[in-house]
């Protein structure tokens, strides 16, 4: 994968919901928008999903098209397709980065995750997440403990890559 979302960044959110996208993330958004060119605004999709989501998940246009194609291959009317359509398509918001490198997060999305004055942007390979800082820190600690407890004593975390199909 040539372009990945990597790292974590704390960003200020103003009263109107404007927040700067970290510069490295903007480059990935540009690369992932097939219609982007210099002087244009990169577009992307924010999935806010159902009530279980504690964060907003952001997809490049190309990545979202892949997800949409997978959903479209499911039988029409199937429960799985309806669930995925609702969570990934209906409960999403199309956005674009303005000329100052910012986006406006609608009030509904800010309320969903309890966002006010600051947001954490967390890279997750082909997507990035936007979190309320305290929720992010708590979830990070909880997930890390559970994941590390599942590893055998003294195991190198990279040993998990050996379990991939085709290895």
mmCIF file of C-alpha atoms in Angstrom:
data_model
loop_
_atom_site.group_PDB
_atom_site.id
_atom_site.type_symbol
_atom_site.label_atom_id
_atom_site.label_comp_id
_atom_site.label_asym_id
_atom_site.label_seq_id
_atom_site.Cartn_x
_atom_site.Cartn_y
_atom_site.Cartn_z
ATOM 1 C CA UNK A 1 0.000 0.000 0.000
ATOM 2 C CA UNK A 2 1.661 3.169 -1.227
ATOM 3 C CA UNK A 3 -0.238 5.648 0.911
ATOM 4 C CA UNK A 4 -1.216 4.974 4.497
ATOM 5 C CA UNK A 5 -2.676 6.927 7.376
ATOM 6 C CA UNK A 6 -0.053 6.700 10.113
ATOM 7 C CA UNK A 7 0.334 8.257 13.547
ATOM 8 C CA UNK A 8 -1.831 10.189 15.945
ATOM 9 C CA UNK A 9 -2.423 13.919 16.065
ATOM 10 C CA UNK A 10 -4.274 16.186 18.494
ATOM 11 C CA UNK A 11 -6.141 18.957 16.687
ATOM 12 C CA UNK A 12 -8.162 21.922 17.974
ATOM 13 C CA UNK A 13 -11.857 22.099 17.071
ATOM 14 C CA UNK A 14 -13.444 25.550 16.897
ATOM 15 C CA UNK A 15 -17.018 26.471 17.871
ATOM 16 C CA UNK A 16 -18.193 26.015 14.268
ATOM 17 C CA UNK A 17 -16.784 22.476 14.134
ATOM 18 C CA UNK A 18 -13.808 23.369 11.955
ATOM 19 C CA UNK A 19 -10.737 21.223 12.477
ATOM 20 C CA UNK A 20 -7.468 20.925 10.556
ATOM 21 C CA UNK A 21 -6.696 17.606 8.927
ATOM 22 C CA UNK A 22 -3.077 16.639 9.748
ATOM 23 C CA UNK A 23 -0.885 17.429 6.725
ATOM 24 C CA UNK A 24 0.291 13.805 6.240
ATOM 25 C CA UNK A 25 -3.354 12.670 6.173
ATOM 26 C CA UNK A 26 -4.170 15.307 3.530
ATOM 27 C CA UNK A 27 -1.568 13.777 1.189
ATOM 28 C CA UNK A 28 -3.215 10.348 1.559
ATOM 29 C CA UNK A 29 -6.676 11.857 0.958
ATOM 30 C CA UNK A 30 -5.382 13.518 -2.217
ATOM 31 C CA UNK A 31 -3.881 10.248 -3.461
ATOM 32 C CA UNK A 32 -7.120 8.408 -2.652
ATOM 33 C CA UNK A 33 -9.411 10.806 -4.537
ATOM 34 C CA UNK A 34 -9.378 9.871 -8.248
ATOM 35 C CA UNK A 35 -10.734 13.315 -9.204
ATOM 36 C CA UNK A 36 -8.227 15.318 -7.156
ATOM 37 C CA UNK A 37 -5.693 17.562 -8.899
ATOM 38 C CA UNK A 38 -3.563 20.497 -7.717
ATOM 39 C CA UNK A 39 -5.812 23.375 -6.790
ATOM 40 C CA UNK A 40 -8.778 21.112 -6.040
ATOM 41 C CA UNK A 41 -10.123 20.006 -2.675
ATOM 42 C CA UNK A 42 -9.655 16.340 -1.761
ATOM 43 C CA UNK A 43 -12.885 14.552 -0.882
ATOM 44 C CA UNK A 44 -13.458 11.691 1.547
ATOM 45 C CA UNK A 45 -16.225 9.925 3.471
ATOM 46 C CA UNK A 46 -16.809 9.993 7.230
ATOM 47 C CA UNK A 47 -18.664 6.941 8.557
ATOM 48 C CA UNK A 48 -20.270 7.618 11.919
ATOM 49 C CA UNK A 49 -22.161 4.328 12.016
ATOM 50 C CA UNK A 50 -24.350 2.923 14.732
ATOM 51 C CA UNK A 51 -24.450 3.664 18.456
ATOM 52 C CA UNK A 52 -21.618 1.218 19.208
ATOM 53 C CA UNK A 53 -19.039 3.372 17.412
ATOM 54 C CA UNK A 54 -17.016 5.613 19.710
ATOM 55 C CA UNK A 55 -15.239 7.358 16.831
ATOM 56 C CA UNK A 56 -15.709 8.647 13.303
ATOM 57 C CA UNK A 57 -13.990 6.542 10.639
ATOM 58 C CA UNK A 58 -12.734 8.318 7.523
ATOM 59 C CA UNK A 59 -12.239 6.642 4.145
ATOM 60 C CA UNK A 60 -10.629 7.943 0.984
ATOM 61 C CA UNK A 61 -12.944 8.010 -2.029
ATOM 62 C CA UNK A 62 -11.095 5.004 -3.512
ATOM 63 C CA UNK A 63 -11.307 2.990 -0.282
ATOM 64 C CA UNK A 64 -15.022 3.738 0.094
ATOM 65 C CA UNK A 65 -15.648 2.694 -3.501
ATOM 66 C CA UNK A 66 -14.066 -0.678 -2.682
ATOM 67 C CA UNK A 67 -16.372 -1.076 0.332
ATOM 68 C CA UNK A 68 -19.399 -0.034 -1.745
ATOM 69 C CA UNK A 69 -18.493 -2.583 -4.443
ATOM 70 C CA UNK A 70 -18.272 -5.342 -1.826
ATOM 71 C CA UNK A 71 -21.668 -4.369 -0.423
ATOM 72 C CA UNK A 72 -23.185 -4.230 -3.935
ATOM 73 C CA UNK A 73 -22.093 -7.849 -4.563
ATOM 74 C CA UNK A 74 -24.288 -9.050 -1.682
ATOM 75 C CA UNK A 75 -27.823 -10.223 -2.526
ATOM 76 C CA UNK A 76 -30.345 -7.371 -2.624
ATOM 77 C CA UNK A 77 -32.639 -7.440 0.381
ATOM 78 C CA UNK A 78 -30.378 -9.708 2.433
ATOM 79 C CA UNK A 79 -30.011 -8.825 6.094
ATOM 80 C CA UNK A 80 -26.254 -8.518 5.745
ATOM 81 C CA UNK A 81 -26.541 -6.102 2.833
ATOM 82 C CA UNK A 82 -29.184 -3.982 4.608
ATOM 83 C CA UNK A 83 -27.029 -3.785 7.743
ATOM 84 C CA UNK A 84 -23.916 -2.781 5.793
ATOM 85 C CA UNK A 85 -25.862 -0.270 3.690
ATOM 86 C CA UNK A 86 -27.265 1.356 6.826
ATOM 87 C CA UNK A 87 -24.014 1.476 8.818
ATOM 88 C CA UNK A 88 -21.569 2.246 5.989
ATOM 89 C CA UNK A 89 -23.681 4.240 3.519
ATOM 90 C CA UNK A 90 -26.693 5.791 5.256
ATOM 91 C CA UNK A 91 -24.815 6.657 8.449
ATOM 92 C CA UNK A 92 -22.002 8.432 6.603
ATOM 93 C CA UNK A 93 -21.161 11.964 5.538
ATOM 94 C CA UNK A 94 -19.319 13.122 2.408
ATOM 95 C CA UNK A 95 -16.734 15.792 3.140
ATOM 96 C CA UNK A 96 -13.922 17.735 1.537
ATOM 97 C CA UNK A 97 -10.831 19.493 2.798
ATOM 98 C CA UNK A 98 -10.967 23.276 2.345
ATOM 99 C CA UNK A 99 -8.150 25.465 0.998
ATOM 100 C CA UNK A 100 -6.822 25.899 4.565
ATOM 101 C CA UNK A 101 -6.582 22.132 5.175
ATOM 102 C CA UNK A 102 -9.688 22.044 7.384
ATOM 103 C CA UNK A 103 -13.013 20.277 7.408
ATOM 104 C CA UNK A 104 -16.260 21.172 9.131
ATOM 105 C CA UNK A 105 -17.606 18.384 11.314
ATOM 106 C CA UNK A 106 -21.399 18.671 11.462
ATOM 107 C CA UNK A 107 -22.916 19.082 14.941
ATOM 108 C CA UNK A 108 -24.573 15.646 14.697
ATOM 109 C CA UNK A 109 -21.179 13.968 14.256
ATOM 110 C CA UNK A 110 -19.556 16.001 17.040
ATOM 111 C CA UNK A 111 -22.431 15.151 19.386
ATOM 112 C CA UNK A 112 -22.219 11.448 18.494
ATOM 113 C CA UNK A 113 -18.691 11.142 19.875
ATOM 114 C CA UNK A 114 -18.831 13.955 22.450
ATOM 115 C CA UNK A 115 -16.368 16.172 20.604
ATOM 116 C CA UNK A 116 -15.862 19.749 21.738
ATOM 117 C CA UNK A 117 -12.555 21.670 21.810
ATOM 118 C CA UNK A 118 -10.084 18.977 20.701
ATOM 119 C CA UNK A 119 -9.981 15.846 18.549
ATOM 120 C CA UNK A 120 -7.531 13.000 18.131
ATOM 121 C CA UNK A 121 -6.826 11.856 14.582
ATOM 122 C CA UNK A 122 -5.535 8.266 14.620
ATOM 123 C CA UNK A 123 -4.110 6.596 11.519
ATOM 124 C CA UNK A 124 -5.300 3.052 10.839
ATOM 125 C CA UNK A 125 -3.539 2.070 7.603
ATOM 126 C CA UNK A 126 -6.225 2.665 4.935
ATOM 127 C CA UNK A 127 -8.582 4.721 7.131
ATOM 128 C CA UNK A 128 -8.225 7.216 9.943
ATOM 129 C CA UNK A 129 -10.362 7.791 12.970
ATOM 130 C CA UNK A 130 -11.472 10.931 14.756
ATOM 131 C CA UNK A 131 -11.911 10.528 18.519
ATOM 132 C CA UNK A 132 -12.807 12.548 21.570
ATOM 133 C CA UNK A 133 -9.412 12.595 23.407
ATOM 134 C CA UNK A 134 -10.458 10.997 26.722
ATOM 135 C CA UNK A 135 -12.391 8.222 24.970
ATOM 136 C CA UNK A 136 -9.412 7.577 22.699
ATOM 137 C CA UNK A 137 -6.944 7.272 25.571
ATOM 138 C CA UNK A 138 -9.229 4.953 27.558
ATOM 139 C CA UNK A 139 -9.977 2.752 24.548
ATOM 140 C CA UNK A 140 -6.295 2.621 23.549
ATOM 141 C CA UNK A 141 -5.239 1.375 26.981
ATOM 142 C CA UNK A 142 -8.095 -1.132 27.219
ATOM 143 C CA UNK A 143 -7.540 -2.554 23.718
ATOM 144 C CA UNK A 144 -3.762 -2.786 24.159
ATOM 145 C CA UNK A 145 -4.096 -4.708 27.407
ATOM 146 C CA UNK A 146 -6.561 -7.204 25.929
ATOM 147 C CA UNK A 147 -4.533 -7.710 22.748
ATOM 148 C CA UNK A 148 -1.211 -8.144 24.552
ATOM 149 C CA UNK A 149 -2.730 -10.596 27.043
ATOM 150 C CA UNK A 150 -3.724 -12.798 24.097
ATOM 151 C CA UNK A 151 -0.077 -13.110 22.976
ATOM 152 C CA UNK A 152 2.050 -15.937 24.364
ATOM 153 C CA UNK A 153 4.548 -14.811 27.036
ATOM 154 C CA UNK A 154 7.567 -13.120 25.448
ATOM 155 C CA UNK A 155 6.184 -13.334 21.891
ATOM 156 C CA UNK A 156 7.246 -10.731 19.375
ATOM 157 C CA UNK A 157 4.179 -8.840 18.156
ATOM 158 C CA UNK A 158 5.355 -9.252 14.537
ATOM 159 C CA UNK A 159 4.895 -13.019 14.936
ATOM 160 C CA UNK A 160 1.200 -12.334 14.360
ATOM 161 C CA UNK A 161 1.974 -11.612 10.710
ATOM 162 C CA UNK A 162 2.914 -15.263 10.196
ATOM 163 C CA UNK A 163 -0.735 -16.251 10.514
ATOM 164 C CA UNK A 164 -1.770 -14.517 7.285
ATOM 165 C CA UNK A 165 -3.294 -16.588 4.454
ATOM 166 C CA UNK A 166 -0.823 -17.285 1.679
ATOM 167 C CA UNK A 167 2.250 -17.279 3.952
#
